[in-house]
Coordinates of C-alpha atoms in Angstrom, one line a residue:
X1 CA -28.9 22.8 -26.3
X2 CA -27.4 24.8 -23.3
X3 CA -24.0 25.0 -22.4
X4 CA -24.2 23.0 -19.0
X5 CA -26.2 20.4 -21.0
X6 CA -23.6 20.2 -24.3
X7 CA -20.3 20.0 -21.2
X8 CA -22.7 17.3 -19.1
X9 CA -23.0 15.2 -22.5
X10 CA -19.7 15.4 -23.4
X11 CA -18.7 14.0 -19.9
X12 CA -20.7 11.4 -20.0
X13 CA -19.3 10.1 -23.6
X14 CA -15.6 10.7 -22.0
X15 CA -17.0 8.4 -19.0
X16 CA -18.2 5.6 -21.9
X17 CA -15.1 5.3 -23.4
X18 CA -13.1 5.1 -20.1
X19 CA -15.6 2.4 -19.2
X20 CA -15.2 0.5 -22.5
X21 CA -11.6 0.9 -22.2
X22 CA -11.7 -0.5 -18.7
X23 CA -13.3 -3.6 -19.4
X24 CA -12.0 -4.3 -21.8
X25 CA -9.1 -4.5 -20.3
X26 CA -10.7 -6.7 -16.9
X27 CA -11.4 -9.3 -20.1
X28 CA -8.4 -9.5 -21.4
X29 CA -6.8 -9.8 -18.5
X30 CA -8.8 -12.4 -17.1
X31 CA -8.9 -14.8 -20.3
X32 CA -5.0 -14.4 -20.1
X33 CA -5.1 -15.2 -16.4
X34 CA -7.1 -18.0 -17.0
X35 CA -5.6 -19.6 -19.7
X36 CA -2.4 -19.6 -17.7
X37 CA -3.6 -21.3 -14.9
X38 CA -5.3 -24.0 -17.2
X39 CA -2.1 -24.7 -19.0
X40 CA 0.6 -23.8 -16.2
X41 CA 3.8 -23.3 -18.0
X42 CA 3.2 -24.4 -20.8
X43 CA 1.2 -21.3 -21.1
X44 CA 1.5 -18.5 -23.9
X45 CA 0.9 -15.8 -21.2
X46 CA 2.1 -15.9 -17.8
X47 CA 0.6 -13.5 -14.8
X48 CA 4.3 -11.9 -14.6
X49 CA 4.5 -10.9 -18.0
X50 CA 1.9 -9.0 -18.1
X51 CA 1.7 -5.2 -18.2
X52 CA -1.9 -3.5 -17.3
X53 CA -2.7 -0.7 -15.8
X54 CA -2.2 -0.7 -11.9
X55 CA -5.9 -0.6 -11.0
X56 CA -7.0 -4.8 -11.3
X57 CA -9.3 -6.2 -9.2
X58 CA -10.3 -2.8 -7.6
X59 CA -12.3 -1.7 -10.9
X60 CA -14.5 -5.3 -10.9
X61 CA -17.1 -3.3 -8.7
X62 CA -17.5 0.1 -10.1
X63 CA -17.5 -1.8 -13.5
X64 CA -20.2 -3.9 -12.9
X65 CA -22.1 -0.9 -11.6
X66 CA -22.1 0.6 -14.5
X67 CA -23.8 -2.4 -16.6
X68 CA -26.6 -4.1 -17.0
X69 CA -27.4 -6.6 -15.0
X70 CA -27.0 -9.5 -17.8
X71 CA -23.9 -8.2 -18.8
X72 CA -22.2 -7.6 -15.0
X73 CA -23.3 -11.4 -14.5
X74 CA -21.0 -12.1 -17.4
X75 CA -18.0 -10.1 -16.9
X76 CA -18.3 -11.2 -13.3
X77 CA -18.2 -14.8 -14.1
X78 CA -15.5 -14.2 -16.8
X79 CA -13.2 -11.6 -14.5
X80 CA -13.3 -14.3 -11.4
X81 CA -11.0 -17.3 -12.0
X82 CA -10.5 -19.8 -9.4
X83 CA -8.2 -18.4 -6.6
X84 CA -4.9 -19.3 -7.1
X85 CA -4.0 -23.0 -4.7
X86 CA -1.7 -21.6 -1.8
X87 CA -1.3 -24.4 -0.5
X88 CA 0.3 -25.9 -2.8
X89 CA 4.3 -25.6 -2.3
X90 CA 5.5 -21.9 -1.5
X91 CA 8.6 -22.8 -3.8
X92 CA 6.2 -23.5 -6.2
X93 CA 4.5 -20.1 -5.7
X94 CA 7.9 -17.6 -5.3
X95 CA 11.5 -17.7 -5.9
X96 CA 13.1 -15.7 -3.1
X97 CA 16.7 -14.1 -3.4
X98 CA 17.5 -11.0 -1.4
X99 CA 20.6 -9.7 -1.0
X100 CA 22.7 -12.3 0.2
X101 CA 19.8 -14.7 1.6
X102 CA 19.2 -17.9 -0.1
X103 CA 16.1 -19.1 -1.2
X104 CA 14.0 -20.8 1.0
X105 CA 10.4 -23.1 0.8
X106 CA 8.1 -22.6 3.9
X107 CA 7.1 -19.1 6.5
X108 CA 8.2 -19.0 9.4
X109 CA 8.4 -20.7 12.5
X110 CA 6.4 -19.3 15.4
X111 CA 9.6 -20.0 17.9
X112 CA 9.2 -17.0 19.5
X113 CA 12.3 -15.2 17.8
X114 CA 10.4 -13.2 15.3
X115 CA 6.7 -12.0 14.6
X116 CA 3.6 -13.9 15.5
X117 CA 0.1 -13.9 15.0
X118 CA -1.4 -11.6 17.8
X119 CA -5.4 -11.4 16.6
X120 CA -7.2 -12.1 13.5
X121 CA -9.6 -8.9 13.2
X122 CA -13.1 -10.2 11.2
X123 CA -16.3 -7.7 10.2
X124 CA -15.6 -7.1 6.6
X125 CA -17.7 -8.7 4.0
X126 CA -14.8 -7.7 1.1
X127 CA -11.5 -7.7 0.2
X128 CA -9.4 -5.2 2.7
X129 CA -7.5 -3.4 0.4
X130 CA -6.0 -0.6 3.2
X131 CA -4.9 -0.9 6.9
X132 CA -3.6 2.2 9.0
X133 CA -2.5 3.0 12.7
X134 CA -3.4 5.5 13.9
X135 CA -0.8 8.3 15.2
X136 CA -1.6 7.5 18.7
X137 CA -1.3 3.8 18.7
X138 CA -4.2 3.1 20.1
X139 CA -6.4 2.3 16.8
X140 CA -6.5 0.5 13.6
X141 CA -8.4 1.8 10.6
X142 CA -9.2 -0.5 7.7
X143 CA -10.8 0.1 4.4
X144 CA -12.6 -3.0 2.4
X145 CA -14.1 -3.5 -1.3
X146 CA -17.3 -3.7 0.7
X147 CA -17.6 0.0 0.8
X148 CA -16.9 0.8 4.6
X149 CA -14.2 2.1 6.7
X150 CA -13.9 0.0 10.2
X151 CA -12.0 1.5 13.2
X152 CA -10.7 -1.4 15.4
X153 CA -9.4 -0.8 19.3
X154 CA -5.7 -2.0 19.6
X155 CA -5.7 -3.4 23.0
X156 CA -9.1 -4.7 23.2
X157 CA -9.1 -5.8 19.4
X158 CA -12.7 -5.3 19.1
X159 CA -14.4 -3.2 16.3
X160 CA -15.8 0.3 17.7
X161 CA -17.2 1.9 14.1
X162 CA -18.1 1.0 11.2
X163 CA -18.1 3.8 8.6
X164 CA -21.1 3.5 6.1
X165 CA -21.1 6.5 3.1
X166 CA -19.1 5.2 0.5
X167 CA -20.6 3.7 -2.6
X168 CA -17.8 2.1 -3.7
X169 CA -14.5 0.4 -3.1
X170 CA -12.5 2.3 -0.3
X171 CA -9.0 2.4 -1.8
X172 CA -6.9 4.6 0.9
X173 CA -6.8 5.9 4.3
X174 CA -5.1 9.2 6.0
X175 CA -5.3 9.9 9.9
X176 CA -4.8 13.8 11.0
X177 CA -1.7 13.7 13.3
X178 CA -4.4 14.3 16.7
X179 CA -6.1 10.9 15.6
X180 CA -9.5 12.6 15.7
X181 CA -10.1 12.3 12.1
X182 CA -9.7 10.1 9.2
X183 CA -10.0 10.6 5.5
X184 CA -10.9 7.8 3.0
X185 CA -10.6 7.7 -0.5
X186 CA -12.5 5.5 -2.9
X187 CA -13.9 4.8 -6.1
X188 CA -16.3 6.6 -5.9
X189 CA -14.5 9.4 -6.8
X190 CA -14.6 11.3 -3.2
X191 CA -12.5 11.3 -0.2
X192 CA -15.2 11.9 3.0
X193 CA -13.2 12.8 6.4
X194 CA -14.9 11.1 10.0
X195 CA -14.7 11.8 12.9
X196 CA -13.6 9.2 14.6
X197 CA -14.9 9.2 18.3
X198 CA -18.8 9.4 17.1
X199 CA -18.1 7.8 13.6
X200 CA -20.0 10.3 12.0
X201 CA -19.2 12.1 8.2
X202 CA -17.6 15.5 8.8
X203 CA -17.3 16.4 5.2
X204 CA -17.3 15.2 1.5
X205 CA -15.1 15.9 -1.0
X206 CA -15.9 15.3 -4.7
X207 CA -12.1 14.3 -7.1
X208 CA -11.8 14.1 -10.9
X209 CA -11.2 9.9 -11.0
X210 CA -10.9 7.1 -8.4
X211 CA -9.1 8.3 -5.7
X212 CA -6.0 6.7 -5.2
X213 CA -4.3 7.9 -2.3
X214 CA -5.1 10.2 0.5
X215 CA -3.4 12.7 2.9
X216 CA -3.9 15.4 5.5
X217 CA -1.9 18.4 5.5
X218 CA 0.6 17.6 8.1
X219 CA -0.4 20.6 10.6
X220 CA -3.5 21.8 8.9
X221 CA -6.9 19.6 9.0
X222 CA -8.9 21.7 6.4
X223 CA -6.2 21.2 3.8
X224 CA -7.1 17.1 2.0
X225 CA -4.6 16.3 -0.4
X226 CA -5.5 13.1 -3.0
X227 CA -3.8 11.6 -6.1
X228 CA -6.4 10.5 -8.2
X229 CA -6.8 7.6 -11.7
X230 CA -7.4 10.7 -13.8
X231 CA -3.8 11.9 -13.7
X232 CA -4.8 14.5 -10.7
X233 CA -2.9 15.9 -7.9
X234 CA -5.3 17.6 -5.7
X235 CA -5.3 20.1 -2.8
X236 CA -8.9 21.3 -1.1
X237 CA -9.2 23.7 1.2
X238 CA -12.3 22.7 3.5
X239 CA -13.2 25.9 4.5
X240 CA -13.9 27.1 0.8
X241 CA -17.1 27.4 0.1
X242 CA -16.8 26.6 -3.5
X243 CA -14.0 24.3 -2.8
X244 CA -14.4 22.1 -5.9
X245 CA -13.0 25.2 -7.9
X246 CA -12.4 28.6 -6.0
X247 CA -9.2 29.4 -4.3
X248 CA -9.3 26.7 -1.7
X249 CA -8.6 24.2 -4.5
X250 CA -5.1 23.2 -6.5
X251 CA -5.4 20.8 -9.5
X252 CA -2.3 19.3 -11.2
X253 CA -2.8 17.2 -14.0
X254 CA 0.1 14.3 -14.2
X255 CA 1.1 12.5 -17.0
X256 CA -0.1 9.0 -15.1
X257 CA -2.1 7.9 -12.9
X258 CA -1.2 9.1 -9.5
X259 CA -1.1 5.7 -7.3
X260 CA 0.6 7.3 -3.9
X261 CA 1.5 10.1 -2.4
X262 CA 3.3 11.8 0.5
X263 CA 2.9 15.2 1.8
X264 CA 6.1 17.3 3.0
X265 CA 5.8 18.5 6.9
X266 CA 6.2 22.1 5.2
X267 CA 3.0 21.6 3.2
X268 CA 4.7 23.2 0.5
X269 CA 6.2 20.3 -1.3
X270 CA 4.0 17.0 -2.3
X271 CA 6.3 13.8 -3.5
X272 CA 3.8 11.2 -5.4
X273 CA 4.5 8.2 -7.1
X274 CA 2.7 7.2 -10.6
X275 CA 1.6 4.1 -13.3
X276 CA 4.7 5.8 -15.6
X277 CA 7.2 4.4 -12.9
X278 CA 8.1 8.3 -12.0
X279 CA 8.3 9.8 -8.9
X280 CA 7.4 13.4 -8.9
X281 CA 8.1 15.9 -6.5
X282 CA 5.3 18.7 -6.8
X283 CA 5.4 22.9 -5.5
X284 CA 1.7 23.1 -4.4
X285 CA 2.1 26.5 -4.5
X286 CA 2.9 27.2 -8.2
X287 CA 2.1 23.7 -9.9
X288 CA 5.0 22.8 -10.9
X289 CA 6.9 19.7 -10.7
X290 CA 10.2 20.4 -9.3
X291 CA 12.2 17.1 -9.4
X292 CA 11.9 14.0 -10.6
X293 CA 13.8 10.3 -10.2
X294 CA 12.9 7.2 -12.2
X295 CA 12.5 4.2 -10.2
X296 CA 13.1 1.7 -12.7
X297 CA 14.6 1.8 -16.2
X298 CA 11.6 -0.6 -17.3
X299 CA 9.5 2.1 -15.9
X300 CA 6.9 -0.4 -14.2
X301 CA 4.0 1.1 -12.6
X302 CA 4.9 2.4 -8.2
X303 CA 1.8 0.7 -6.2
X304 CA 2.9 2.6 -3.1
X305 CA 5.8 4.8 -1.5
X306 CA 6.8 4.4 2.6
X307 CA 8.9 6.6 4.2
X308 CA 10.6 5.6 7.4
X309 CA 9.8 8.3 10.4
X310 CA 13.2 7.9 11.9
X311 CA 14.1 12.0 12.3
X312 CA 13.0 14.8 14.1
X313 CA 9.6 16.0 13.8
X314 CA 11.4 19.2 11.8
X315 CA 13.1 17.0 9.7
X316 CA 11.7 15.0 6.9
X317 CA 12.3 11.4 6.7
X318 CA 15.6 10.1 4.7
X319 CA 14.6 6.7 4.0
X320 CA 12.0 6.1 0.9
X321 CA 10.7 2.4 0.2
X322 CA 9.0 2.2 -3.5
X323 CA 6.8 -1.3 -3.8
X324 CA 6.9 -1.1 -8.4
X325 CA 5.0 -3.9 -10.9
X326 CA 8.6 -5.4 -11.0
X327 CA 8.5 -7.0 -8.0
X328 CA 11.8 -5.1 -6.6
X329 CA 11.1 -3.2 -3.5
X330 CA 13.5 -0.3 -3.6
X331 CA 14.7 1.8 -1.1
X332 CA 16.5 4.9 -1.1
X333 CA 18.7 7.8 0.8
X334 CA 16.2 10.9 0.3
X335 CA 19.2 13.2 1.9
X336 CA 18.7 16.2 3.6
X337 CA 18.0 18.1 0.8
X338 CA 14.6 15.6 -0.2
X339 CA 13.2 17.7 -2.8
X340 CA 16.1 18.1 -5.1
X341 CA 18.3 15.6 -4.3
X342 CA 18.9 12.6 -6.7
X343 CA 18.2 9.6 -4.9
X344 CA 20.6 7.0 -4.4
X345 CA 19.6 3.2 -3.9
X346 CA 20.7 1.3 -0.9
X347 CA 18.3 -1.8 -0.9
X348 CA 17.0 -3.6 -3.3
X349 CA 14.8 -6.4 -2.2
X350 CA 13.0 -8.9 -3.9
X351 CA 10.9 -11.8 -2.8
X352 CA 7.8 -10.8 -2.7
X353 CA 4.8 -10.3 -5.1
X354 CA 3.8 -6.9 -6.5
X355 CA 3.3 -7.6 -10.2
X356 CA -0.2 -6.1 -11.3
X357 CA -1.1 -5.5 -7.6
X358 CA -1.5 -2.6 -5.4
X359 CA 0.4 -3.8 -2.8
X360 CA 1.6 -1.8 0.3
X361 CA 4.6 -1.3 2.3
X362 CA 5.7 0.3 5.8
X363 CA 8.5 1.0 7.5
X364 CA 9.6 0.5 11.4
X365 CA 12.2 2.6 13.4
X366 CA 13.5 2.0 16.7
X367 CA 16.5 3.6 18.3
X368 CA 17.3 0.8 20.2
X369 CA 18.2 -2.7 18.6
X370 CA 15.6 -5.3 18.8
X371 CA 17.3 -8.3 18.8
X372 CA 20.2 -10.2 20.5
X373 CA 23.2 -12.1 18.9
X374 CA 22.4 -15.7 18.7
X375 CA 23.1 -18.5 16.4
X376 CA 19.4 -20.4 14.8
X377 CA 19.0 -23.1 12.4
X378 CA 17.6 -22.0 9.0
X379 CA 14.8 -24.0 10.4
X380 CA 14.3 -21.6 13.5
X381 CA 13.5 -19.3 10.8
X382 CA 11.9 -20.9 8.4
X383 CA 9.1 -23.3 8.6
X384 CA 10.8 -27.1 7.2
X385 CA 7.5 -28.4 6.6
X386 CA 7.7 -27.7 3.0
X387 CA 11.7 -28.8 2.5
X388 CA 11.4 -32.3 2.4
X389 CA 14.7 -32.8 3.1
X390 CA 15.4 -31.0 -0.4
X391 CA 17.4 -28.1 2.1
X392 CA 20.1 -28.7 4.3
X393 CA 19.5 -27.6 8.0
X394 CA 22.4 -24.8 8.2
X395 CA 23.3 -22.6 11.1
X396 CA 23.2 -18.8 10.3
X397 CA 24.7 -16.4 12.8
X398 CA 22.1 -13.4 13.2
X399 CA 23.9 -10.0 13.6
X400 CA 23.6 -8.0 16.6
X401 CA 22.1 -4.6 16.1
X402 CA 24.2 -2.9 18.0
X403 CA 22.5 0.8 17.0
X404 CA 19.4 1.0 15.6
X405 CA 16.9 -1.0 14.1
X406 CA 14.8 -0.3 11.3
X407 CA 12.4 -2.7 9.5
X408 CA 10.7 -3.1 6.5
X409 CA 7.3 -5.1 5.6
X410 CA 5.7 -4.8 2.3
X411 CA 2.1 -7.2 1.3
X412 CA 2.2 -9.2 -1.5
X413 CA 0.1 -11.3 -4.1
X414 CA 0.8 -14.0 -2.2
X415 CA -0.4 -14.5 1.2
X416 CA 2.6 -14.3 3.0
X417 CA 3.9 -11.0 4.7
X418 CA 7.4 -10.1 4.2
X419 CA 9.8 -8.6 7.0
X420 CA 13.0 -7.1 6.0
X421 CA 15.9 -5.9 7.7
X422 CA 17.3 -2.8 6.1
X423 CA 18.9 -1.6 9.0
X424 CA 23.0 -1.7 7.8
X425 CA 24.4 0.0 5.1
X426 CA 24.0 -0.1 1.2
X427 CA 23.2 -3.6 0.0
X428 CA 23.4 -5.5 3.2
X429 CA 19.7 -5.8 4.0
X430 CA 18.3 -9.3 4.7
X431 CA 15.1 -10.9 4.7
X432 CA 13.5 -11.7 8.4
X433 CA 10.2 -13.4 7.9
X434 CA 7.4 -14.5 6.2
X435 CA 4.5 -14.2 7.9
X436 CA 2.0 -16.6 7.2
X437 CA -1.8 -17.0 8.2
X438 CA -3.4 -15.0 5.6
X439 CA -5.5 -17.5 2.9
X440 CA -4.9 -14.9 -0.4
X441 CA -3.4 -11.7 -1.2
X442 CA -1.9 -8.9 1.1
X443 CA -2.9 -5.7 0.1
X444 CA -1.1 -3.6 2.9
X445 CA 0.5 -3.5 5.8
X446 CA 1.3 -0.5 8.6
X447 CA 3.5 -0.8 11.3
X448 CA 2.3 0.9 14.7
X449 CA 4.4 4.5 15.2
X450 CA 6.4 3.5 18.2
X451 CA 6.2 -0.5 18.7
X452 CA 7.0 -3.3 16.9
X453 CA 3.4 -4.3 16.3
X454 CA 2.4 -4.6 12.5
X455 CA -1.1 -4.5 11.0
X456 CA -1.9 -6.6 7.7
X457 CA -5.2 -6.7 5.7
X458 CA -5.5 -8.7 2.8
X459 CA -8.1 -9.9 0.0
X460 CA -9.4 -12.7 3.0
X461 CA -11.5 -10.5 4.3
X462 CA -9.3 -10.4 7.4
X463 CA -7.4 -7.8 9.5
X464 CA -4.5 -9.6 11.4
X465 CA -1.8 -8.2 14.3
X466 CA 1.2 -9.1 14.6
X467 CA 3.9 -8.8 17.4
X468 CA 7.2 -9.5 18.4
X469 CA 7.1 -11.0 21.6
X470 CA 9.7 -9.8 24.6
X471 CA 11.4 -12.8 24.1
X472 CA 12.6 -11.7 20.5
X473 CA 14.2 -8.3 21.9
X474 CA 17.3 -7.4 23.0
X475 CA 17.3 -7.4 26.8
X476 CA 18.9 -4.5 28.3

């Protein structure tokens, strides 16, 4: 046997038992998930307590792939419980405490003093699983379990491409800072880059695992950077001929999975986030990991990392948001020093679902404060239909942001979309809204660079807009 043919085999029994392991896990998972919606709580397992790897739902197609048909029926019917009853109470469905908000029951009123539905985007025959702005503003990219990338006009909400070269779940998206072109990642173990005005593939780019996350080298387009389910840190160089492995490549091997990641403008430093709770900052040019901060002592999988655009184009952003499998969103002071500094904590916000979900977050910065000093009802902010009476209408005084303003919205495995305010100083944040109008999970959200328009995509099939209308700002 020759050597190509002995390596091939041995891949291919390496793929078996990853496959094996894989669903065996999707089994397990979904007896325990059904068994605790059978029995409710008088359940031995409950969803929360639960700890698999970060990669749920999103393996159900590349699994059944890779079976026989009799057998993909099977697990399919097995791995595909009945969808969870949102409509049942939301008090019943999460128990909200942030900082010094009280819990509430309901979403929120659209009384024009807060975010409401702009458009409902439909096309997608999946799950959405990413959602993206583009730099200019003036598109929405959106990635589905179907297998397709869509590009969707902003002002005319309409659908202009529809991206057709992945076989398998799209799992992240990356615009170049022009907006010409767009990388996807997917299951399929390549990121493919597009060009976006005439929708057509520019270039392929095989990984070692599902790709996880995605993203351009901040001033140069041939340079794709992806964080892969095989432990990988990757850097191609598209000009490279033999880019897979000659000198245009750079391949780190993690000790996790690497779920997110985030590229310094310098191109020298790479921050990503992994299943180990860690997050890692990497010097591309040597391979070394040069810091590292733990996000949680329980050291719960990181879904996603944001980081809040608020400085100079020189500068790199200060503020970090970290969605982790503990359902605590944390955000931290990066400092000006980011890729040494120790992080410190200055909100920790709960409320949301992220438990077993890759659920995304994004943040919004405007100099200017966005709202005026006013005094609402708890029921100007959040829908009563749901209270029966069980709350007491109260009066809340909503503080003027006299500086500015920067927002936070994160998805979650419920269908609501969550709005913080983490504008003020350590601990002091405060929850804004919940969006709702999505029917099941929010995978992501993305906030568009310079307005306070937000972008949500979620398990529904659906791509939704959202904006704050003129009445909701601060008038000048």
């Amino acid at each position: 046997m020759s050597r190509e043919a002995k390596t091939l085999k041995q891949r291919i029994e390496t793929l078996e038992k990853e496959n094996t392991s894989l669903k065996k896990s999707l089994f397990d998972l979904s007896i325990r998930y059904n068994a605790n919606l059978s029995s409710h709580s008088k359940s031995l397992f409950s969803l929360a307590s639960l700890d698999v790897p970060l990669l749920h739902e999103a393996f159900m197609d590349p699994l059944l792939t890779l079976m026989p048909p009799a057998a993909a029926l099977a697990v399919q019917n097995v791995a595909s419980p009945p969808a969870p009853d949102f409509s049942a109470s939301p008090a019943s469905n999460a128990s909200l405490a942030v900082d010094s908000v009280e819990p509430f029951a309901g979403g929120v009123k659209n009384s024009g003093r807060g975010f409401v539905l702009k458009q409902e985007l439909q096309g997608h025959v999946g799950a959405v699983y990413c959602v993206q702005f583009s730099p200019c503003g003036k598109f929405v990219a959106s990635g589905s379990f179907d297998k397709t990338v869509k590009v969707w006009d902003v002002s005319g909400q309409t659908e202009t491409q529809t991206l057709k070269k992945h076989s398998l779940n799209v799992s992240d998206l990356g615009w170049y800072h022009d907006s010409t072109e767009l990388i996807s990642g997917a299951y399929d173990q390549t990121c493919k880059i597009w060009d976006v005005e005439n929708g057509k593939l520019v270039d392929s780019i095989d990984c070692d695992g599902f790709v996880q996350s995605v993203m351009f080298h901040p001033t140069d387009k041939s340079l794709i950077f992806h964080g892969t389910s095989r432990n990988v840190l990757g850097m191609v160089d598209r000009r490279s001929k033999n880019s897979k492995s000659g000198k245009g490549a750079v391949t780190i091997k993690n000790e996790s999975m690497i779920n997110s990641l985030y590229v310094y403008r310098d191109g020298v430093f790479v921050l990503t986030a992994d299943s180990q709770g860690y997050l890692k900052t990497w010097d591309i040019r040597n391979g070394k990991c040069v810091h590292v901060n733990q996000n949680s002592q329980s050291k719960t999988p990181i879904s996603h990392i944001a980081l809040c655009y608020s400085s100079t184009e020189e500068e790199e952003p200060r503020m970090l948001a970290v969605n982790s499998y503990d359902n605590v969103m944390r955000v931290y002071e990066r400092g000006f020093t980011a890729p040494k500094y120790n992080y410190k904590v200055l909100h920790a916000l709960k409320g949301h679902k992220n438990k077993n979900w890759p659920i995304k977050s994004s943040f919004y910065y405007s100099r200017d404060p966005l709202f005026s000093k006013r005094h609402v009802s708890h029921d100007d902010l959040y829908a009563s239909s749901d209270v029966s009476g069980e709350v007491e209408p109260e009066v809340v005084e909503k503080e003027k942001l006299t500086g500015s303003t920067t927002l936070l919205a994160t998805g979650s495995a419920d269908p609501y979309v969550h709005v913080y305010n983490v504008s003020g100083g350590e601990g002091t944040s405060e929850l804004l809204q919940r969006l709702e109008g999505h029917t099941d999970r929010v995978y992501a959200v993305n906030f568009h660079p310079t307005e306070p328009v937000l972008v949500s995509c979620s398990a529904d099939f659906t791509v939704r807009l959202w904006t704050l209308p003129n009445g909701s700002r601060k008038k000048a």
